[in-house]
CSV table of C-alpha atoms and ligand atoms in Angstrom, one decimal:
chain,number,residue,atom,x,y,z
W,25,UNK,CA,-28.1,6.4,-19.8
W,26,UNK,CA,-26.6,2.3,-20.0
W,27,UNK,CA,-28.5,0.1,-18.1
W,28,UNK,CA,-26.2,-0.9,-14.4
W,29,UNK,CA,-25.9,-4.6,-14.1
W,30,UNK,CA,-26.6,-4.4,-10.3
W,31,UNK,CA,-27.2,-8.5,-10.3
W,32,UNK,CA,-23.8,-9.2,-12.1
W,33,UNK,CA,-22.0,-6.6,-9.5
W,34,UNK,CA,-23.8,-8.3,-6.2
W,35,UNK,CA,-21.8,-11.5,-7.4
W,36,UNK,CA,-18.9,-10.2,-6.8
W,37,UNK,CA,-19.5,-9.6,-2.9
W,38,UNK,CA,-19.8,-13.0,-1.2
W,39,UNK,CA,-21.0,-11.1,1.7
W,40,UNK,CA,-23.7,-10.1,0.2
W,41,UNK,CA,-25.3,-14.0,0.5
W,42,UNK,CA,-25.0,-13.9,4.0
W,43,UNK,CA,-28.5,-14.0,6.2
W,44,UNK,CA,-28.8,-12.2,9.2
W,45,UNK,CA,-31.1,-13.0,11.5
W,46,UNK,CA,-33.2,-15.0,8.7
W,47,UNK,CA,-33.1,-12.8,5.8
W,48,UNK,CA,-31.1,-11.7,3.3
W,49,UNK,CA,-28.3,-9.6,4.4
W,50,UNK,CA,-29.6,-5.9,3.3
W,51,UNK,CA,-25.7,-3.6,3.6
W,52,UNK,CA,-26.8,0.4,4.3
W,53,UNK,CA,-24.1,0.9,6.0
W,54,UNK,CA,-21.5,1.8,3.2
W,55,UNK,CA,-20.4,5.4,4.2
W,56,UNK,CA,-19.1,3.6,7.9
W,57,UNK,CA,-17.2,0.4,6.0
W,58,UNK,CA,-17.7,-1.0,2.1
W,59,UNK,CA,-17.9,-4.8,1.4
W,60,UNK,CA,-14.9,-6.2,-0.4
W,61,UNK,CA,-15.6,-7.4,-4.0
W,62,UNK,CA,-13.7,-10.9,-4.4
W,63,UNK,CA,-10.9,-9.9,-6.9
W,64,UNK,CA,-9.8,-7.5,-3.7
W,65,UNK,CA,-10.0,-10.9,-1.5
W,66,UNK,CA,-8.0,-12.8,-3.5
W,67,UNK,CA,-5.6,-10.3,-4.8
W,68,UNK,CA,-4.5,-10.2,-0.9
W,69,UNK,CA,-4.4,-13.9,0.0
W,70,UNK,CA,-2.3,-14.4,-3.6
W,71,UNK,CA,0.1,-11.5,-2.2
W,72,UNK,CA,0.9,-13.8,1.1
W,73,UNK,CA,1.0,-16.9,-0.9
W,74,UNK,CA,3.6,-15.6,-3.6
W,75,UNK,CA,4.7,-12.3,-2.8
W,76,UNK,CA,4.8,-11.5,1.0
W,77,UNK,CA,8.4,-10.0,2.3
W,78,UNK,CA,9.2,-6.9,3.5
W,79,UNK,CA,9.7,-4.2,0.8
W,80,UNK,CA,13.0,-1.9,0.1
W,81,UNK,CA,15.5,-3.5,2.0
W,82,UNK,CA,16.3,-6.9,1.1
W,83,UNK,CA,17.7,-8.3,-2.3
W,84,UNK,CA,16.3,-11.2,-3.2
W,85,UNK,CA,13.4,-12.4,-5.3
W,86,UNK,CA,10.5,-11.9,-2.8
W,87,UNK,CA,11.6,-8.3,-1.7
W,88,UNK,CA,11.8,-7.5,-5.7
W,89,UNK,CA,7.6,-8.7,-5.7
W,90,UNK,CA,6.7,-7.2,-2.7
W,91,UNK,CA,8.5,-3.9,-3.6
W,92,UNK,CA,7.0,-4.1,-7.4
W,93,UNK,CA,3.4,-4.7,-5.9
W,94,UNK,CA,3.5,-2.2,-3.3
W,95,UNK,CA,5.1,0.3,-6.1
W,96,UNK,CA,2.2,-0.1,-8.4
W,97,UNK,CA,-0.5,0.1,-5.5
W,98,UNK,CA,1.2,3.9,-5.4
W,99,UNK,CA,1.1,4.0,-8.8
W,100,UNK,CA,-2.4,3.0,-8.9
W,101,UNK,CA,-3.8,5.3,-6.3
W,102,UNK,CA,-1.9,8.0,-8.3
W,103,UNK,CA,-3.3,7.3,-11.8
W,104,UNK,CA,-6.5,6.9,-9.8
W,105,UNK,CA,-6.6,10.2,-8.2
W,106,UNK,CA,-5.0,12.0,-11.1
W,107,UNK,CA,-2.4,13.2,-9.2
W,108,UNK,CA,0.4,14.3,-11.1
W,109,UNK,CA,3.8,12.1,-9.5
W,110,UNK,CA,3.8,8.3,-7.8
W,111,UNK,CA,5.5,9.8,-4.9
W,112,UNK,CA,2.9,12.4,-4.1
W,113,UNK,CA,1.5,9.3,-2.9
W,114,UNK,CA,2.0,8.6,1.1
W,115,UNK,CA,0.3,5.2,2.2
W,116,UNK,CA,-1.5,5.7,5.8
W,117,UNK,CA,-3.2,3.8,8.0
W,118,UNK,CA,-6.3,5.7,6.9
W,119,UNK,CA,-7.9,9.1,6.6
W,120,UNK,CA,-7.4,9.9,10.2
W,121,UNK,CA,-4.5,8.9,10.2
W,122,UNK,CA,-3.5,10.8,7.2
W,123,UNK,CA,-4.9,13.9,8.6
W,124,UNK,CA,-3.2,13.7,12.0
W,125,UNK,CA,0.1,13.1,9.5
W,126,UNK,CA,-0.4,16.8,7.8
W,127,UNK,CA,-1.8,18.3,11.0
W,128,UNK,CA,1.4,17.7,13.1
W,129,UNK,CA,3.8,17.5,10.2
W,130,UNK,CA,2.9,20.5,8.4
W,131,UNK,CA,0.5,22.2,11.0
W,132,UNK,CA,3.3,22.2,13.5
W,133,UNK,CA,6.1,23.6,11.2
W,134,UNK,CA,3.6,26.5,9.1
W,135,UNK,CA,1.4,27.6,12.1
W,136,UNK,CA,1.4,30.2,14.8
W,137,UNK,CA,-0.2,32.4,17.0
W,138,UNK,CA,-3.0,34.0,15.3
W,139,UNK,CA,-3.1,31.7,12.1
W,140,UNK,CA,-5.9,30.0,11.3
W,141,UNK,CA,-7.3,26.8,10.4
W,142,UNK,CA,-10.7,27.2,8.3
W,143,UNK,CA,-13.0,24.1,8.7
W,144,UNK,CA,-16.9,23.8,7.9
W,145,UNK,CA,-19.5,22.7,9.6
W,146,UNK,CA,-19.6,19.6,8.2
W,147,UNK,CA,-16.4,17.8,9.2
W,148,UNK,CA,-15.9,14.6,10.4
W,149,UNK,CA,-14.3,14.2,13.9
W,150,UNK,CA,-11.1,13.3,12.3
W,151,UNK,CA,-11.2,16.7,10.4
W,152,UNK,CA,-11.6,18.6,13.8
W,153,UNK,CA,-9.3,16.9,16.6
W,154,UNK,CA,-6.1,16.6,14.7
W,155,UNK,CA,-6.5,20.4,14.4
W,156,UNK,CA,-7.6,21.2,17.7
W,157,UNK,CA,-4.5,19.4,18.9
W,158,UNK,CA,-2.2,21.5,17.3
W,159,UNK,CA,-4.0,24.5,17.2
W,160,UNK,CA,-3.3,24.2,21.1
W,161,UNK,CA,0.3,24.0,20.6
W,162,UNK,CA,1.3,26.4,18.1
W,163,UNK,CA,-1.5,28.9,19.6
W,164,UNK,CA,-3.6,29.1,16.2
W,165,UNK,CA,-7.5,29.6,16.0
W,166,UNK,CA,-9.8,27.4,14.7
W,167,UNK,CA,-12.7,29.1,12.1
W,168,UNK,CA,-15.8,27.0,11.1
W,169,UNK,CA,-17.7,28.2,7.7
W,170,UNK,CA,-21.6,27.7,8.6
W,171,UNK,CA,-23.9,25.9,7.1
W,172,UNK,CA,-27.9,26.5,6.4
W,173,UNK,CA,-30.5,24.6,7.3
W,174,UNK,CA,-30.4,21.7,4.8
W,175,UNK,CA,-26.8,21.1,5.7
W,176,UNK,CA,-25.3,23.1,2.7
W,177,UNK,CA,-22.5,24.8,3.3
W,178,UNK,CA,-22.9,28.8,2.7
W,179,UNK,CA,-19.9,28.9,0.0
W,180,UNK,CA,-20.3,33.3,0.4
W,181,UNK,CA,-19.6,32.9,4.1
W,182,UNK,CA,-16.7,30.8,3.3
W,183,UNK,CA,-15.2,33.1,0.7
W,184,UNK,CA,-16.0,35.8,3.2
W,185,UNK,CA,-13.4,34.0,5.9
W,186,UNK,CA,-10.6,33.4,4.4
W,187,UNK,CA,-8.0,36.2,4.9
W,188,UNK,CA,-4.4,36.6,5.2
W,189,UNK,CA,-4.3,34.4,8.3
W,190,UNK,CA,-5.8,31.7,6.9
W,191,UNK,CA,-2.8,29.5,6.9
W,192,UNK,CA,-5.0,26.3,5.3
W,193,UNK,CA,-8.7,25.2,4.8
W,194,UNK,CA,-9.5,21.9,5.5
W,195,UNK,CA,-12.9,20.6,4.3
W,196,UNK,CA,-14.3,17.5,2.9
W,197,UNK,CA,-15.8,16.8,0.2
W,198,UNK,CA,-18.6,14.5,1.0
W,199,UNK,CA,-20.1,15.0,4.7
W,200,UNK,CA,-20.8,11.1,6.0
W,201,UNK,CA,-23.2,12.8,8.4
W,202,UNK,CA,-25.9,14.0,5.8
W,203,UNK,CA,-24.0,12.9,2.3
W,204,UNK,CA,-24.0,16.7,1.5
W,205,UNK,CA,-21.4,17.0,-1.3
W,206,UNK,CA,-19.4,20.6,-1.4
W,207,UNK,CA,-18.4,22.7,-4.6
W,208,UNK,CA,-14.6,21.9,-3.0
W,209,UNK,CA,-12.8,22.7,-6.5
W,210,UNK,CA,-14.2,26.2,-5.8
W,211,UNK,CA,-13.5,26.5,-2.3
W,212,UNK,CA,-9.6,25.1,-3.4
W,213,UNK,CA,-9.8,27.8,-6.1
W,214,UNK,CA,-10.9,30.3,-3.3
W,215,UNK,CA,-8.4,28.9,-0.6
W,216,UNK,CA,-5.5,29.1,-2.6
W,217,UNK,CA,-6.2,32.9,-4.1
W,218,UNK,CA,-6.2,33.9,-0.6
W,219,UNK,CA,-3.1,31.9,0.4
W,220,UNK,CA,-4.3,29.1,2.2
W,221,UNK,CA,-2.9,25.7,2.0
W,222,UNK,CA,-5.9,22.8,1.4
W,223,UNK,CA,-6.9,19.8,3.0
W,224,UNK,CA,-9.4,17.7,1.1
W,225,UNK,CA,-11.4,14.9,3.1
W,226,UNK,CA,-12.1,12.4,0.0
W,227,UNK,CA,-13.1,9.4,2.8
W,228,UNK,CA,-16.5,9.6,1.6
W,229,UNK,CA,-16.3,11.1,-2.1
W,230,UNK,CA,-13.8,8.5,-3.6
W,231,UNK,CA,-16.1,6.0,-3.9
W,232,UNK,CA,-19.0,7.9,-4.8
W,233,UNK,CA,-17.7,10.5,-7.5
W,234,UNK,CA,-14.6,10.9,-9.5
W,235,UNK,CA,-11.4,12.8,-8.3
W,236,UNK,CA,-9.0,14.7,-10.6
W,237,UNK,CA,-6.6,16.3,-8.4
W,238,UNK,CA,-5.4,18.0,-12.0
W,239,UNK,CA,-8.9,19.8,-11.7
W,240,UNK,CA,-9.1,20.0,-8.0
W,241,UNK,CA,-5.7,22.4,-6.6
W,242,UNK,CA,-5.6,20.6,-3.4
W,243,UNK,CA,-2.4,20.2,-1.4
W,244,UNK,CA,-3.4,17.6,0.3
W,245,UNK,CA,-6.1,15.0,-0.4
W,246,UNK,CA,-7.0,12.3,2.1
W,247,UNK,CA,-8.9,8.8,2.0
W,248,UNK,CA,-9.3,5.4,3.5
W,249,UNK,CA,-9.3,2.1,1.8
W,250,UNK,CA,-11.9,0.7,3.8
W,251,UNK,CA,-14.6,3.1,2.2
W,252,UNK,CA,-14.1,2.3,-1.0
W,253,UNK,CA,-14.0,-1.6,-1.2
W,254,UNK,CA,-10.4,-2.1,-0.1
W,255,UNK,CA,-8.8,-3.4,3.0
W,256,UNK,CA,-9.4,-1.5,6.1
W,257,UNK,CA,-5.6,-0.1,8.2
W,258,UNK,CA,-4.5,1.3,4.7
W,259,UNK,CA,-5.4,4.7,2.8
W,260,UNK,CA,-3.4,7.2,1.7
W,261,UNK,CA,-2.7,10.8,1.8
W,262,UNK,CA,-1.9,13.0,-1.4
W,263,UNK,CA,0.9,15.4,-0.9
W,264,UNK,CA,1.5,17.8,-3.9
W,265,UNK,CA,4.9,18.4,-5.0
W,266,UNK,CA,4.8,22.0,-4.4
W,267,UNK,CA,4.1,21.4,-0.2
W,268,UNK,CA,7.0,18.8,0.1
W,269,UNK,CA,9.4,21.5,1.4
W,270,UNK,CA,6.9,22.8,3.9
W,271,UNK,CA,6.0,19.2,4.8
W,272,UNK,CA,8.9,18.1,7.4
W,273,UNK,CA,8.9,14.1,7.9
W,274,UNK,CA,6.6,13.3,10.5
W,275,UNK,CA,7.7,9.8,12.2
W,276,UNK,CA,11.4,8.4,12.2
W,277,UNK,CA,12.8,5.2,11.6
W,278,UNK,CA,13.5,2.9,9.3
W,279,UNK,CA,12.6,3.6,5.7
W,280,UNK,CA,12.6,6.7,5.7
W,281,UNK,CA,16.1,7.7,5.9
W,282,UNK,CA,18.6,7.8,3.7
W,283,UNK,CA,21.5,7.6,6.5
W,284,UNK,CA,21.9,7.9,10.4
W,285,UNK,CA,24.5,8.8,12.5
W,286,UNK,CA,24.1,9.3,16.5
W,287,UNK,CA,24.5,13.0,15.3
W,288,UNK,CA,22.1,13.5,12.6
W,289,UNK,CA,19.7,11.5,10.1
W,290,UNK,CA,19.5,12.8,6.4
W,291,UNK,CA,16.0,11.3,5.1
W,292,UNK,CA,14.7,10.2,1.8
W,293,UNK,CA,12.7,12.1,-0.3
W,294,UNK,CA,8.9,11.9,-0.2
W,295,UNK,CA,7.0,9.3,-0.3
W,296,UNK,CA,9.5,7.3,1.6
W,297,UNK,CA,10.3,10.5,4.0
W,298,UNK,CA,6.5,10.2,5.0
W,299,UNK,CA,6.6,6.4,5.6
W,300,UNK,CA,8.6,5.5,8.4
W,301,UNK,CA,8.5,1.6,9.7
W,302,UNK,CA,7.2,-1.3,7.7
W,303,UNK,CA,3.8,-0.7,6.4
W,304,UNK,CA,0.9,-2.1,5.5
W,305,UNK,CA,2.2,-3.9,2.3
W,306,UNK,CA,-1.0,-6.8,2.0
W,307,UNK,CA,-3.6,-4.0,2.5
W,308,UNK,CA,-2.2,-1.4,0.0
W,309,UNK,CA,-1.7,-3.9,-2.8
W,310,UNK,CA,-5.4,-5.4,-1.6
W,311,UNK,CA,-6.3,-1.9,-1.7
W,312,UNK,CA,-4.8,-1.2,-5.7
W,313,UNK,CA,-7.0,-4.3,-6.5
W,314,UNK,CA,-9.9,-2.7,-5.4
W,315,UNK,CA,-9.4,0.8,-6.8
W,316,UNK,CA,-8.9,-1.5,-10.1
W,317,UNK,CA,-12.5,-3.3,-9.8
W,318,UNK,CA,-14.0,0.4,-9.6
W,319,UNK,CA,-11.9,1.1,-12.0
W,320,UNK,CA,-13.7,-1.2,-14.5
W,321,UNK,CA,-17.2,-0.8,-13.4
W,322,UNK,CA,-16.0,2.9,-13.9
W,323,UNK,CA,-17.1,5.8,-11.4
W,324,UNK,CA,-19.4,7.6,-13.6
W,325,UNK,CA,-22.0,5.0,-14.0
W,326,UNK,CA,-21.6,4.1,-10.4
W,327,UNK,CA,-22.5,7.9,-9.3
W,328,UNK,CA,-26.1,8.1,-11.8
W,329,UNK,CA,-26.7,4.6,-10.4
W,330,UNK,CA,-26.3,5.4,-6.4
W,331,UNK,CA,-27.9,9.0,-7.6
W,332,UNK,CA,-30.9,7.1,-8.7
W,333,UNK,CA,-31.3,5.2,-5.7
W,334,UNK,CA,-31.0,8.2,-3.8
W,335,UNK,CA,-33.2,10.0,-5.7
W,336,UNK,CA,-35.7,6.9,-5.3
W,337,UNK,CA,-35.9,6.5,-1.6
W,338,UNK,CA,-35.4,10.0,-0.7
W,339,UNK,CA,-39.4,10.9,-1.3
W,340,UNK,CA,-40.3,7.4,0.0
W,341,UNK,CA,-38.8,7.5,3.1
W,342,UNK,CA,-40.0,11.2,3.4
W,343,UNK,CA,-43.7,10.1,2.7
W,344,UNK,CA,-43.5,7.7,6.2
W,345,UNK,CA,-45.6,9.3,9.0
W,346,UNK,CA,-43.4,10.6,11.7
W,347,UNK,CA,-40.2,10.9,9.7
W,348,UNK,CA,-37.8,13.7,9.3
W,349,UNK,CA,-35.0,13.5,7.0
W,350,UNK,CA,-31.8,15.4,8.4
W,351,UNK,CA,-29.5,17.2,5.8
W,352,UNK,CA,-31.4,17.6,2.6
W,353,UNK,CA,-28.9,19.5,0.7
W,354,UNK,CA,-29.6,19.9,-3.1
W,355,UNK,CA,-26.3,18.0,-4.1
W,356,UNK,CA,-25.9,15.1,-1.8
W,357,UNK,CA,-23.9,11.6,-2.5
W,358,UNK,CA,-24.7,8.1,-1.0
W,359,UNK,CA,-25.9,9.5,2.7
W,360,UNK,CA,-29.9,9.4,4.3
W,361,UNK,CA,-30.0,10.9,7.3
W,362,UNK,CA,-33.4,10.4,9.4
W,363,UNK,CA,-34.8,10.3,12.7
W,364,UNK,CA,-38.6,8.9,13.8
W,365,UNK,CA,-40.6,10.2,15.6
W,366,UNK,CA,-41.1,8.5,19.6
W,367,UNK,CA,-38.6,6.0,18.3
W,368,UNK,CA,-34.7,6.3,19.2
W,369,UNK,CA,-32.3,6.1,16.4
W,370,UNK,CA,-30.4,2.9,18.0
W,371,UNK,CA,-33.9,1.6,18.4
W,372,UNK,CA,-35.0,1.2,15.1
W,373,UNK,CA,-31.2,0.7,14.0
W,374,UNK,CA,-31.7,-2.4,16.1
W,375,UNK,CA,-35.4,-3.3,14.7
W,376,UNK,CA,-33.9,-3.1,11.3
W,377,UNK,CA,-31.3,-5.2,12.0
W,378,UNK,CA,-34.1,-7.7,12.8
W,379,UNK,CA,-34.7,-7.9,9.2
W,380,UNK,CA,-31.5,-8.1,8.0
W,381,UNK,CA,-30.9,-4.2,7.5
W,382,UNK,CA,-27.6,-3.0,8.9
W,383,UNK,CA,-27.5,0.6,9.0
W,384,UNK,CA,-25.5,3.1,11.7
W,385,UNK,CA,-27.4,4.8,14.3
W,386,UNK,CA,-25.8,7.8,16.1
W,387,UNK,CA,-23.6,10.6,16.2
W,388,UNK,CA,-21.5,9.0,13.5
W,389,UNK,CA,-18.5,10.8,14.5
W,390,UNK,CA,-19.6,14.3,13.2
W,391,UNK,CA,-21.7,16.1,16.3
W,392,UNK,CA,-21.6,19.4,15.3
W,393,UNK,CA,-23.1,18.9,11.9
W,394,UNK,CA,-26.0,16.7,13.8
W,395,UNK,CA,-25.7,19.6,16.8
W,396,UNK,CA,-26.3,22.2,14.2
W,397,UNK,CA,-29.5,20.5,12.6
W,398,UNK,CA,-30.8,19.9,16.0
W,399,UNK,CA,-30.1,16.4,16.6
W,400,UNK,CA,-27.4,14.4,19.0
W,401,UNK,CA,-28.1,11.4,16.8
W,402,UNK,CA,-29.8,9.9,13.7
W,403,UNK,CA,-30.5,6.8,11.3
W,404,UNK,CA,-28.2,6.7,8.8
W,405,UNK,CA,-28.3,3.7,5.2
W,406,UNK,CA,-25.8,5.2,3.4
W,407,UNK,CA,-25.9,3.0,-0.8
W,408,UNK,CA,-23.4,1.7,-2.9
W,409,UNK,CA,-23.5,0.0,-5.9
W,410,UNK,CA,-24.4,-2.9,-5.0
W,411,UNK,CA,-27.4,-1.8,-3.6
W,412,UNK,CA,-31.3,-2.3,-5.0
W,413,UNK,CA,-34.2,-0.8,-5.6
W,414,UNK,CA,-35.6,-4.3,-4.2
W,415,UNK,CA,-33.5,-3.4,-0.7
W,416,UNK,CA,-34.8,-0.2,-0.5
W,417,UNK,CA,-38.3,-0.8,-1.0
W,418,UNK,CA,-37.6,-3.8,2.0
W,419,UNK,CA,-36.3,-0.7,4.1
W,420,UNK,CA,-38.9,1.7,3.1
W,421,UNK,CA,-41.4,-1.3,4.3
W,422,UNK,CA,-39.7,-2.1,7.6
W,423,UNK,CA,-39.6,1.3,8.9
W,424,UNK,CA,-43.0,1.9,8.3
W,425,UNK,CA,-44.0,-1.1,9.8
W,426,UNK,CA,-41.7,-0.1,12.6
W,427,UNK,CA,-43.1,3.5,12.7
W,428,UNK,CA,-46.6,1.9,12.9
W,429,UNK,CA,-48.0,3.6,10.2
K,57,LIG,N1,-13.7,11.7,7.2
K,57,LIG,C1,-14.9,11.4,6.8
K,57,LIG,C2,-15.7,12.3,6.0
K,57,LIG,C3,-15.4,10.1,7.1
K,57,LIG,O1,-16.6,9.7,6.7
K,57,LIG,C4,-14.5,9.2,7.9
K,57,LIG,C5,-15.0,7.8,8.3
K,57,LIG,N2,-16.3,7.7,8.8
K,57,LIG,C6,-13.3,9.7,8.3
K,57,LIG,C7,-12.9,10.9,7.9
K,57,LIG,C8,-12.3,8.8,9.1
K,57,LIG,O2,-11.9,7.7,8.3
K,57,LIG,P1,-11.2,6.5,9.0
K,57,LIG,O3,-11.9,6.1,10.2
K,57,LIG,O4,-11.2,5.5,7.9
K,57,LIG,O5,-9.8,7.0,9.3
């Protein structure tokens, strides 16, 4: 295994010089936001200094940059992804928003009375809402796939509930909750031989592990730009070719169609159908930048690195007196989940923030995984790769301290 130039990396980040509250800024808090490297940075303020117009419409010399940056920020995300076309590339305002797009888009035109929507336990609030809105209108049933114990999802049970009204499984593939990481090309592999459309929740895989969506037969793959170093209000969602007939265009307007009368509108073709309105331009081209810089550093040796971390504080911050690690699931990314004993989470969330440590404390949008482990909240420092054995051992140190052992 190459050696990870963590030190060269950190310089990257000017964030990560800040001080807070007198020491050096310690960031656990990856899986809730990433920090933004400084090629990403620039790359946006060079975009409203040379570049910025509105894309598509006009024909003049900005509109041809704009248009050319945002088209190879889809391009990017593409290659990045592995997906097979440019325009199987839809740019949201993030994963929720993505998922709300393919919930009432497709949900609302494929689903009826008696389908039903397979979920696990693990899911994120905004893999659960969207659904359970439009379950409610079209009168389908939502199913959850359980978990054990650990927080690992029982991949029989899953197998076991899909059936010939499963109309699509939606699952992710990193639970920000516990940082459990699911066998999802099987479950696809599963979904699809019983007929099931797939949703894929990459918010929290994509910058932890590497995507192929030529390996991995989703039909829709979700993330946010935020989480993986880019710009937040931009991700994207990944709409394969073979769903684009199912998929009816979701918001009108501008962009998105091809013409209008007062009678009738004939739209574009995907990705523009998908895409009504002026979007978010700066952020997606910000957001190409970044999927660049990761690009480089290249997602294999991040995952061993952030594995090794893992693997390095897990048994230290087991070994503290009074704590209990929540969602030890054999294959996890990125994600430590604890609570201490007589000590509230937001309680020593806010003693470690004393020290510099900012890590999130609470239900972190996902209460029925926590509900199901026996928890309504937790301590959560979720690594990237700018992380340090040197930080962790400062964490390890502060909660015992704060834990009084
Ligand atoms: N799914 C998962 C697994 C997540 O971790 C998150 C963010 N915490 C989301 C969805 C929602 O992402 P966003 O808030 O960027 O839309």
């Amino acid at each position: 295994r190459d050696t990870f130039d963590v030190g060269s990396v950190r310089g990257d980040f000017p964030i990560l010089s800040e001080q807070v509250n007198g020491h050096p800024l310690i960031w656990f808090d990856n899986a809730a936001t990433t920090q933004k490297p400084r090629p990403v940075i620039e790359r946006i303020s060079a975009f409203y200094e040379h570049e910025n117009s509105n894309i598509h419409r006009a024909a003049h010399e900005l509109a041809a940059r704009a248009t050319d940056a945002y088209e190879d920020a889809r391009s990017t995300v593409q290659r990045f992804l592995g997906a097979a076309r440019s325009e199987e590339i839809t740019f949201t305002r993030g994963t929720t928003e993505a998922i709300n797009l393919v919930a009432q888009s497709w949900g609302r035109a494929n689903l009826g009375p008696g389908d039903e929507i397979l979920l696990t336990n693990l899911e994120h609030h905004a893999n659960i809402v969207p659904w359970q809105m439009v379950a409610d209108r079209t009168g389908a049933r939502i199913v959850v796939a359980p978990v054990d114990n650990r927080g690992q999802l029982d991949e029989q049970r899953f197998g076991e509930l899909l059936n010939s009204r499963t109309k699509i499984a939606a699952f992710t593939q990193v639970a920000n909750a516990t940082g459990t990481v699911n066998p999802v090309v099987s479950m696809a592999q599963m979904a699809r031989r019983a007929g099931a459309r797939v949703l894929v929740d990459g918010a929290q895989s994509v910058p932890h592990l590497a995507v192929d969506l030529s390996e991995l037969d989703a039909d829709f793959f979700v993330f946010s730009g935020h989480k993986i170093f880019g710009p937040t209000g931009i991700g994207a969602v990944f709409i394969r070719e073979r769903v684009w007939d199912e998929t009816p265009a979701w918001q009108g307007g501008g962009n998105m169609i091809a013409d209008v009368t007062f009678e009738r509108s004939i739209y574009q073709p995907p990705p523009n159908k998908y895409e009504a309105g002026t979007g978010n331009i700066a952020d997606a081209v910000g957001l190409a930048e970044a999927l660049r810089y990761v690009e480089r550093i290249g997602l294999h040796r991040i995952a061993a690195y952030e594995h090794d971390l893992l693997e390095y504080a897990t048994p230290r911050l087991a070994a503290i007196p009074g704590v209990t690690l929540v969602g030890t699931a054999e294959h996890k990314a990125s994600v430590l989940s604890f609570v201490l004993a007589g000590h509230e989470p937001h309680e020593v969330g806010t003693a470690l923030n004393e020290k510099g440590i900012a890590v999130r404390a609470g239900h972190h949008c996902a209460q029925p995984i926590l509900r199901r482990l026996g928890y309504e909240a937790t301590v959560r420092p979720s690594f990237a790769f700018y992380n340090t054995y040197d930080e962790i051992d400062f964490f390890i140190e502060t909660v015992r301290q704060i834990a009084g052992a």
